[in-house]
PDB file of N, CA, C and O in Angstrom:
ATOM      1  N   GLU A  18     104.360 124.685 101.180  1.00 49.00           N
ATOM      2  CA  GLU A  18     104.633 124.996  99.795  1.00 49.00           C
ATOM      3  C   GLU A  18     104.823 123.685  99.031  1.00 49.00           C
ATOM      4  O   GLU A  18     105.766 122.953  99.290  1.00 49.00           O
ATOM      5  N   LYS A  19     103.951 123.417  98.124  1.00 55.00           N
ATOM      6  CA  LYS A  19     104.033 122.172  97.368  1.00 55.00           C
ATOM      7  C   LYS A  19     105.365 122.081  96.632  1.00 55.00           C
ATOM      8  O   LYS A  19     105.825 123.031  96.024  1.00 55.00           O
ATOM      9  N   ASP A  20     105.980 120.923  96.722  1.00 58.00           N
ATOM     10  CA  ASP A  20     107.259 120.607  96.085  1.00 58.00           C
ATOM     11  C   ASP A  20     108.461 121.319  96.697  1.00 58.00           C
ATOM     12  O   ASP A  20     109.574 121.170  96.207  1.00 58.00           O
ATOM     13  N   TYR A  21     108.253 122.105  97.776  1.00 67.00           N
ATOM     14  CA  TYR A  21     109.372 122.779  98.433  1.00 67.00           C
ATOM     15  C   TYR A  21     109.442 122.439  99.913  1.00 67.00           C
ATOM     16  O   TYR A  21     110.512 122.398 100.491  1.00 67.00           O
ATOM     17  N   ASP A  22     108.300 122.224 100.548  1.00 78.00           N
ATOM     18  CA  ASP A  22     108.234 121.856 101.953  1.00 78.00           C
ATOM     19  C   ASP A  22     107.535 120.509 102.047  1.00 78.00           C
ATOM     20  O   ASP A  22     106.533 120.285 101.365  1.00 78.00           O
ATOM     21  N   ALA A  23     108.059 119.635 102.876  1.00 83.00           N
ATOM     22  CA  ALA A  23     107.492 118.293 102.930  1.00 83.00           C
ATOM     23  C   ALA A  23     107.722 117.657 104.294  1.00 83.00           C
ATOM     24  O   ALA A  23     108.647 118.014 105.014  1.00 83.00           O
ATOM     25  N   VAL A  24     106.867 116.696 104.602  1.00 85.00           N
ATOM     26  CA  VAL A  24     107.045 115.846 105.774  1.00 85.00           C
ATOM     27  C   VAL A  24     107.307 114.436 105.270  1.00 85.00           C
ATOM     28  O   VAL A  24     106.571 113.921 104.427  1.00 85.00           O
ATOM     29  N   LEU A  25     108.357 113.850 105.776  1.00 88.00           N
ATOM     30  CA  LEU A  25     108.702 112.479 105.432  1.00 88.00           C
ATOM     31  C   LEU A  25     108.467 111.608 106.660  1.00 88.00           C
ATOM     32  O   LEU A  25     108.730 112.035 107.780  1.00 88.00           O
ATOM     33  N   VAL A  26     107.962 110.410 106.437  1.00 90.00           N
ATOM     34  CA  VAL A  26     107.804 109.440 107.509  1.00 90.00           C
ATOM     35  C   VAL A  26     108.731 108.278 107.180  1.00 90.00           C
ATOM     36  O   VAL A  26     108.611 107.663 106.121  1.00 90.00           O
ATOM     37  N   ASN A  27     109.665 108.035 108.086  1.00 94.00           N
ATOM     38  CA  ASN A  27     110.645 106.962 107.902  1.00 94.00           C
ATOM     39  C   ASN A  27     110.494 105.939 109.019  1.00 94.00           C
ATOM     40  O   ASN A  27     110.134 106.285 110.140  1.00 94.00           O
ATOM     41  N   VAL A  28     110.798 104.692 108.721  1.00 95.00           N
ATOM     42  CA  VAL A  28     110.848 103.639 109.724  1.00 95.00           C
ATOM     43  C   VAL A  28     112.257 103.068 109.705  1.00 95.00           C
ATOM     44  O   VAL A  28     112.799 102.748 108.639  1.00 95.00           O
ATOM     45  N   ILE A  29     112.840 102.959 110.890  1.00 96.00           N
ATOM     46  CA  ILE A  29     114.160 102.362 111.010  1.00 96.00           C
ATOM     47  C   ILE A  29     113.995 101.034 111.741  1.00 96.00           C
ATOM     48  O   ILE A  29     113.457 100.982 112.850  1.00 96.00           O
ATOM     49  N   ALA A  30     114.418  99.946 111.105  1.00 95.00           N
ATOM     50  CA  ALA A  30     114.352  98.604 111.685  1.00 95.00           C
ATOM     51  C   ALA A  30     115.610  97.856 111.284  1.00 95.00           C
ATOM     52  O   ALA A  30     116.039  97.927 110.130  1.00 95.00           O
ATOM     53  N   ASP A  31     116.184  97.169 112.220  1.00 93.00           N
ATOM     54  CA  ASP A  31     117.401  96.385 111.958  1.00 93.00           C
ATOM     55  C   ASP A  31     118.504  97.246 111.337  1.00 93.00           C
ATOM     56  O   ASP A  31     119.256  96.792 110.478  1.00 93.00           O
ATOM     57  N   GLY A  32     118.567  98.520 111.738  1.00 93.00           N
ATOM     58  CA  GLY A  32     119.608  99.414 111.255  1.00 93.00           C
ATOM     59  C   GLY A  32     119.389  99.964 109.860  1.00 93.00           C
ATOM     60  O   GLY A  32     120.242 100.652 109.320  1.00 93.00           O
ATOM     61  N   VAL A  33     118.223  99.675 109.264  1.00 94.00           N
ATOM     62  CA  VAL A  33     117.932 100.128 107.904  1.00 94.00           C
ATOM     63  C   VAL A  33     116.751 101.104 107.934  1.00 94.00           C
ATOM     64  O   VAL A  33     115.716 100.820 108.537  1.00 94.00           O
ATOM     65  N   SER A  34     116.908 102.246 107.289  1.00 95.00           N
ATOM     66  CA  SER A  34     115.854 103.254 107.222  1.00 95.00           C
ATOM     67  C   SER A  34     115.091 103.118 105.908  1.00 95.00           C
ATOM     68  O   SER A  34     115.690 102.969 104.843  1.00 95.00           O
ATOM     69  N   GLU A  35     113.765 103.170 106.008  1.00 94.00           N
ATOM     70  CA  GLU A  35     112.917 103.095 104.816  1.00 94.00           C
ATOM     71  C   GLU A  35     111.918 104.238 104.856  1.00 94.00           C
ATOM     72  O   GLU A  35     111.275 104.479 105.866  1.00 94.00           O
ATOM     73  N   ASN A  36     111.791 104.965 103.751  1.00 92.00           N
ATOM     74  CA  ASN A  36     110.809 106.037 103.668  1.00 92.00           C
ATOM     75  C   ASN A  36     109.449 105.444 103.345  1.00 92.00           C
ATOM     76  O   ASN A  36     109.291 104.728 102.365  1.00 92.00           O
ATOM     77  N   LEU A  37     108.452 105.751 104.185  1.00 90.00           N
ATOM     78  CA  LEU A  37     107.091 105.255 103.965  1.00 90.00           C
ATOM     79  C   LEU A  37     106.185 106.282 103.316  1.00 90.00           C
ATOM     80  O   LEU A  37     105.184 105.932 102.711  1.00 90.00           O
ATOM     81  N   SER A  38     106.519 107.561 103.493  1.00 85.00           N
ATOM     82  CA  SER A  38     105.619 108.586 102.978  1.00 85.00           C
ATOM     83  C   SER A  38     106.364 109.895 102.767  1.00 85.00           C
ATOM     84  O   SER A  38     107.241 110.256 103.542  1.00 85.00           O
ATOM     85  N   TYR A  39     105.976 110.595 101.710  1.00 83.00           N
ATOM     86  CA  TYR A  39     106.488 111.924 101.405  1.00 83.00           C
ATOM     87  C   TYR A  39     105.272 112.788 101.119  1.00 83.00           C
ATOM     88  O   TYR A  39     104.574 112.573 100.134  1.00 83.00           O
ATOM     89  N   MET A  40     104.987 113.738 102.019  1.00 79.00           N
ATOM     90  CA  MET A  40     103.800 114.589 101.869  1.00 79.00           C
ATOM     91  C   MET A  40     104.254 116.023 101.639  1.00 79.00           C
ATOM     92  O   MET A  40     104.964 116.583 102.456  1.00 79.00           O
ATOM     93  N   SER A  41     103.829 116.599 100.529  1.00 78.00           N
ATOM     94  CA  SER A  41     104.230 117.946 100.183  1.00 78.00           C
ATOM     95  C   SER A  41     102.996 118.789  99.884  1.00 78.00           C
ATOM     96  O   SER A  41     102.059 118.317  99.258  1.00 78.00           O
ATOM     97  N   GLY A  42     103.017 120.028 100.346  1.00 69.00           N
ATOM     98  CA  GLY A  42     101.888 120.927 100.100  1.00 69.00           C
ATOM     99  C   GLY A  42     101.058 121.117 101.342  1.00 69.00           C
ATOM    100  O   GLY A  42     101.493 120.853 102.448  1.00 69.00           O
ATOM    101  N   ARG A  43      99.827 121.551 101.191  1.00 66.00           N
ATOM    102  CA  ARG A  43      98.938 121.824 102.328  1.00 66.00           C
ATOM    103  C   ARG A  43      98.058 120.618 102.607  1.00 66.00           C
ATOM    104  O   ARG A  43      97.320 120.163 101.743  1.00 66.00           O
ATOM    105  N   TYR A  44      98.154 120.128 103.828  1.00 62.00           N
ATOM    106  CA  TYR A  44      97.380 118.957 104.228  1.00 62.00           C
ATOM    107  C   TYR A  44      96.702 119.201 105.569  1.00 62.00           C
ATOM    108  O   TYR A  44      96.758 118.374 106.458  1.00 62.00           O
ATOM    109  N   ALA A  45      96.084 120.345 105.738  1.00 57.00           N
ATOM    110  CA  ALA A  45      95.455 120.684 107.008  1.00 57.00           C
ATOM    111  C   ALA A  45      94.410 119.655 107.394  1.00 57.00           C
ATOM    112  O   ALA A  45      93.564 119.275 106.593  1.00 57.00           O
ATOM    113  N   GLU A  46      94.520 119.180 108.626  1.00 62.00           N
ATOM    114  CA  GLU A  46      93.569 118.237 109.198  1.00 62.00           C
ATOM    115  C   GLU A  46      93.306 117.046 108.280  1.00 62.00           C
ATOM    116  O   GLU A  46      92.174 116.701 107.980  1.00 62.00           O
ATOM    117  N   THR A  47      94.354 116.456 107.815  1.00 73.00           N
ATOM    118  CA  THR A  47      94.260 115.301 106.944  1.00 73.00           C
ATOM    119  C   THR A  47      94.633 114.057 107.732  1.00 73.00           C
ATOM    120  O   THR A  47      95.536 114.084 108.554  1.00 73.00           O
ATOM    121  N   THR A  48      93.952 112.972 107.474  1.00 77.00           N
ATOM    122  CA  THR A  48      94.243 111.699 108.124  1.00 77.00           C
ATOM    123  C   THR A  48      95.037 110.813 107.169  1.00 77.00           C
ATOM    124  O   THR A  48      94.681 110.678 106.001  1.00 77.00           O
ATOM    125  N   TYR A  49      96.103 110.235 107.685  1.00 80.00           N
ATOM    126  CA  TYR A  49      96.924 109.322 106.903  1.00 80.00           C
ATOM    127  C   TYR A  49      97.000 107.990 107.614  1.00 80.00           C
ATOM    128  O   TYR A  49      97.045 107.928 108.834  1.00 80.00           O
ATOM    129  N   GLN A  50      97.035 106.936 106.841  1.00 84.00           N
ATOM    130  CA  GLN A  50      97.256 105.605 107.382  1.00 84.00           C
ATOM    131  C   GLN A  50      98.431 104.994 106.642  1.00 84.00           C
ATOM    132  O   GLN A  50      98.467 104.998 105.409  1.00 84.00           O
ATOM    133  N   LEU A  51      99.380 104.492 107.413  1.00 88.00           N
ATOM    134  CA  LEU A  51     100.552 103.857 106.827  1.00 88.00           C
ATOM    135  C   LEU A  51     100.606 102.418 107.309  1.00 88.00           C
ATOM    136  O   LEU A  51     100.394 102.136 108.480  1.00 88.00           O
ATOM    137  N   ASP A  52     100.897 101.499 106.423  1.00 89.00           N
ATOM    138  CA  ASP A  52     100.936 100.078 106.742  1.00 89.00           C
ATOM    139  C   ASP A  52     102.297  99.719 107.336  1.00 89.00           C
ATOM    140  O   ASP A  52     103.320  99.812 106.661  1.00 89.00           O
ATOM    141  N   LEU A  53     102.293  99.302 108.602  1.00 91.00           N
ATOM    142  CA  LEU A  53     103.512  98.893 109.282  1.00 91.00           C
ATOM    143  C   LEU A  53     103.555  97.382 109.511  1.00 91.00           C
ATOM    144  O   LEU A  53     104.394  96.886 110.249  1.00 91.00           O
ATOM    145  N   SER A  54     102.676  96.641 108.858  1.00 92.00           N
ATOM    146  CA  SER A  54     102.541  95.209 109.127  1.00 92.00           C
ATOM    147  C   SER A  54     103.826  94.422 108.856  1.00 92.00           C
ATOM    148  O   SER A  54     104.080  93.416 109.516  1.00 92.00           O
ATOM    149  N   LYS A  55     104.649  94.860 107.941  1.00 92.00           N
ATOM    150  CA  LYS A  55     105.877  94.119 107.649  1.00 92.00           C
ATOM    151  C   LYS A  55     106.895  94.211 108.787  1.00 92.00           C
ATOM    152  O   LYS A  55     107.865  93.480 108.818  1.00 92.00           O
ATOM    153  N   TYR A  56     106.632  95.100 109.746  1.00 92.00           N
ATOM    154  CA  TYR A  56     107.520  95.260 110.892  1.00 92.00           C
ATOM    155  C   TYR A  56     106.989  94.557 112.149  1.00 92.00           C
ATOM    156  O   TYR A  56     107.551  94.696 113.218  1.00 92.00           O
ATOM    157  N   LYS A  57     105.917  93.810 112.002  1.00 92.00           N
ATOM    158  CA  LYS A  57     105.310  93.117 113.140  1.00 92.00           C
ATOM    159  C   LYS A  57     106.358  92.249 113.848  1.00 92.00           C
ATOM    160  O   LYS A  57     107.079  91.496 113.210  1.00 92.00           O
ATOM    161  N   GLY A  58     106.418  92.408 115.173  1.00 93.00           N
ATOM    162  CA  GLY A  58     107.358  91.632 115.980  1.00 93.00           C
ATOM    163  C   GLY A  58     108.748  92.236 116.068  1.00 93.00           C
ATOM    164  O   GLY A  58     109.600  91.727 116.783  1.00 93.00           O
ATOM    165  N   LYS A  59     108.995  93.333 115.342  1.00 93.00           N
ATOM    166  CA  LYS A  59     110.307  93.981 115.360  1.00 93.00           C
ATOM    167  C   LYS A  59     110.251  95.253 116.197  1.00 93.00           C
ATOM    168  O   LYS A  59     109.200  95.871 116.334  1.00 93.00           O
ATOM    169  N   THR A  60     111.379  95.638 116.719  1.00 95.00           N
ATOM    170  CA  THR A  60     111.509  96.929 117.375  1.00 95.00           C
ATOM    171  C   THR A  60     111.855  97.943 116.286  1.00 95.00           C
ATOM    172  O   THR A  60     112.806  97.733 115.526  1.00 95.00           O
ATOM    173  N   VAL A  61     111.062  99.003 116.196  1.00 95.00           N
ATOM    174  CA  VAL A  61     111.279 100.002 115.150  1.00 95.00           C
ATOM    175  C   VAL A  61     111.336 101.402 115.741  1.00 95.00           C
ATOM    176  O   VAL A  61     110.852 101.650 116.838  1.00 95.00           O
ATOM    177  N   GLU A  62     111.910 102.292 114.992  1.00 96.00           N
ATOM    178  CA  GLU A  62     111.885 103.720 115.301  1.00 96.00           C
ATOM    179  C   GLU A  62     111.131 104.393 114.168  1.00 96.00           C
ATOM    180  O   GLU A  62     111.443 104.171 112.992  1.00 96.00           O
ATOM    181  N   ILE A  63     110.119 105.174 114.514  1.00 94.00           N
ATOM    182  CA  ILE A  63     109.363 105.921 113.506  1.00 94.00           C
ATOM    183  C   ILE A  63     109.843 107.369 113.569  1.00 94.00           C
ATOM    184  O   ILE A  63     109.856 107.987 114.626  1.00 94.00           O
ATOM    185  N   GLN A  64     110.230 107.886 112.424  1.00 93.00           N
ATOM    186  CA  GLN A  64     110.861 109.193 112.349  1.00 93.00           C
ATOM    187  C   GLN A  64     110.018 110.110 111.457  1.00 93.00           C
ATOM    188  O   GLN A  64     109.679 109.744 110.328  1.00 93.00           O
ATOM    189  N   PHE A  65     109.677 111.277 111.977  1.00 89.00           N
ATOM    190  CA  PHE A  65     108.968 112.299 111.203  1.00 89.00           C
ATOM    191  C   PHE A  65     109.973 113.401 110.921  1.00 89.00           C
ATOM    192  O   PHE A  65     110.545 113.982 111.834  1.00 89.00           O
ATOM    193  N   GLU A  66     110.173 113.683 109.659  1.00 87.00           N
ATOM    194  CA  GLU A  66     111.203 114.641 109.259  1.00 87.00           C
ATOM    195  C   GLU A  66     110.565 115.745 108.415  1.00 87.00           C
ATOM    196  O   GLU A  66     109.796 115.471 107.496  1.00 87.00           O
ATOM    197  N   PHE A  67     110.891 116.989 108.743  1.00 84.00           N
ATOM    198  CA  PHE A  67     110.385 118.111 107.968  1.00 84.00           C
ATOM    199  C   PHE A  67     111.500 118.672 107.108  1.00 84.00           C
ATOM    200  O   PHE A  67     112.603 118.923 107.589  1.00 84.00           O
ATOM    201  N   GLU A  68     111.222 118.864 105.830  1.00 81.00           N
ATOM    202  CA  GLU A  68     112.173 119.482 104.907  1.00 81.00           C
ATOM    203  C   GLU A  68     111.572 120.778 104.391  1.00 81.00           C
ATOM    204  O   GLU A  68     110.390 120.828 104.054  1.00 81.00           O
ATOM    205  N   SER A  69     112.380 121.822 104.329  1.00 78.00           N
ATOM    206  CA  SER A  69     111.886 123.113 103.862  1.00 78.00           C
ATOM    207  C   SER A  69     112.956 123.835 103.061  1.00 78.00           C
ATOM    208  O   SER A  69     114.149 123.654 103.281  1.00 78.00           O
ATOM    209  N   ASP A  70     112.489 124.676 102.158  1.00 75.00           N
ATOM    210  CA  ASP A  70     113.417 125.521 101.416  1.00 75.00           C
ATOM    211  C   ASP A  70     113.730 126.796 102.195  1.00 75.00           C
ATOM    212  O   ASP A  70     114.507 127.618 101.763  1.00 75.00           O
ATOM    213  N   GLY A  71     113.089 126.975 103.357  1.00 71.00           N
ATOM    214  CA  GLY A  71     113.368 128.130 104.200  1.00 71.00           C
ATOM    215  C   GLY A  71     112.521 129.349 103.910  1.00 71.00           C
ATOM    216  O   GLY A  71     112.648 130.378 104.575  1.00 71.00           O
ATOM    217  N   ASN A  72     111.617 129.281 102.942  1.00 73.00           N
ATOM    218  CA  ASN A  72     110.792 130.435 102.594  1.00 73.00           C
ATOM    219  C   ASN A  72     109.427 130.426 103.254  1.00 73.00           C
ATOM    220  O   ASN A  72     108.604 131.292 102.979  1.00 73.00           O
ATOM    221  N   THR A  73     109.177 129.469 104.133  1.00 65.00           N
ATOM    222  CA  THR A  73     107.880 129.355 104.792  1.00 65.00           C
ATOM    223  C   THR A  73     107.985 129.886 106.213  1.00 65.00           C
ATOM    224  O   THR A  73     108.940 129.581 106.919  1.00 65.00           O
ATOM    225  N   GLU A  74     106.989 130.672 106.642  1.00 65.00           N
ATOM    226  CA  GLU A  74     106.983 131.227 107.994  1.00 65.00           C
ATOM    227  C   GLU A  74     105.802 130.672 108.773  1.00 65.00           C
ATOM    228  O   GLU A  74     104.820 130.210 108.201  1.00 65.00           O
ATOM    229  N   GLY A  75     105.879 130.743 110.087  1.00 60.00           N
ATOM    230  CA  GLY A  75     104.778 130.311 110.947  1.00 60.00           C
ATOM    231  C   GLY A  75     104.917 128.848 111.330  1.00 60.00           C
ATOM    232  O   GLY A  75     105.980 128.250 111.212  1.00 60.00           O
ATOM    233  N   THR A  76     103.812 128.287 111.807  1.00 58.00           N
ATOM    234  CA  THR A  76     103.806 126.882 112.184  1.00 58.00           C
ATOM    235  C   THR A  76     103.933 126.039 110.931  1.00 58.00           C
ATOM    236  O   THR A  76     103.128 126.144 110.016  1.00 58.00           O
ATOM    237  N   LEU A  77     104.929 125.210 110.900  1.00 68.00           N
ATOM    238  CA  LEU A  77     105.201 124.449 109.693  1.00 68.00           C
ATOM    239  C   LEU A  77     104.557 123.077 109.720  1.00 68.00           C
ATOM    240  O   LEU A  77     103.981 122.634 108.733  1.00 68.00           O
ATOM    241  N   VAL A  78     104.647 122.380 110.850  1.00 76.00           N
ATOM    242  CA  VAL A  78     104.092 121.036 110.940  1.00 76.00           C
ATOM    243  C   VAL A  78     103.575 120.815 112.352  1.00 76.00           C
ATOM    244  O   VAL A  78     104.240 121.147 113.325  1.00 76.00           O
ATOM    245  N   THR A  79     102.390 120.247 112.437  1.00 78.00           N
ATOM    246  CA  THR A  79     101.844 119.810 113.716  1.00 78.00           C
ATOM    247  C   THR A  79     101.349 118.382 113.540  1.00 78.00           C
ATOM    248  O   THR A  79     100.570 118.102 112.639  1.00 78.00           O
ATOM    249  N   LEU A  80     101.829 117.495 114.390  1.00 80.00           N
ATOM    250  CA  LEU A  80     101.375 116.109 114.387  1.00 80.00           C
ATOM    251  C   LEU A  80     100.503 115.904 115.613  1.00 80.00           C
ATOM    252  O   LEU A  80     100.855 116.319 116.712  1.00 80.00           O
ATOM    253  N   ASP A  81      99.377 115.240 115.428  1.00 81.00           N
ATOM    254  CA  ASP A  81      98.434 115.073 116.526  1.00 81.00           C
ATOM    255  C   ASP A  81      97.741 113.734 116.388  1.00 81.00           C
ATOM    256  O   ASP A  81      97.490 113.256 115.271  1.00 81.00           O
ATOM    257  N   ASN A  82      97.408 113.127 117.517  1.00 83.00           N
ATOM    258  CA  ASN A  82      96.630 111.886 117.545  1.00 83.00           C
ATOM    259  C   ASN A  82      97.268 110.763 116.736  1.00 83.00           C
ATOM    260  O   ASN A  82      96.649 110.164 115.876  1.00 83.00           O
ATOM    261  N   ILE A  83      98.516 110.483 117.019  1.00 84.00           N
ATOM    262  CA  ILE A  83      99.204 109.388 116.346  1.00 84.00           C
ATOM    263  C   ILE A  83      98.815 108.092 117.049  1.00 84.00           C
ATOM    264  O   ILE A  83      98.956 107.957 118.257  1.00 84.00           O
ATOM    265  N   ILE A  84      98.308 107.153 116.283  1.00 83.00           N
ATOM    266  CA  ILE A  84      97.839 105.879 116.835  1.00 83.00           C
ATOM    267  C   ILE A  84      98.553 104.740 116.126  1.00 83.00           C
ATOM    268  O   ILE A  84      98.600 104.691 114.901  1.00 83.00           O
ATOM    269  N   LEU A  85      99.110 103.825 116.909  1.00 80.00           N
ATOM    270  CA  LEU A  85      99.743 102.629 116.356  1.00 80.00           C
ATOM    271  C   LEU A  85      98.878 101.437 116.734  1.00 80.00           C
ATOM    272  O   LEU A  85      98.512 101.270 117.878  1.00 80.00           O
ATOM    273  N   ARG A  86      98.568 100.590 115.754  1.00 75.00           N
ATOM    274  CA  ARG A  86      97.757  99.406 116.011  1.00 75.00           C
ATOM    275  C   ARG A  86      98.445  98.179 115.512  1.00 75.00           C
ATOM    276  O   ARG A  86      99.103  98.145 114.567  1.00 75.00           O
TER     277      ARG A  86
END
């Protein structure tokens, strides 16, 4: 549901969390590329977070083929 359900991509480095992406609405089989170059050489945690208003049923989010380069 656009503007009600969303996937957020966060990176945590050096104890600080930064949001890299906020995707809302229908994105079936969509490819995303996020630039992580500023974290080169650092240990990071990548966090995928789903937010919902609770009115959506069924499979809400599927992540597949995540590649880090």
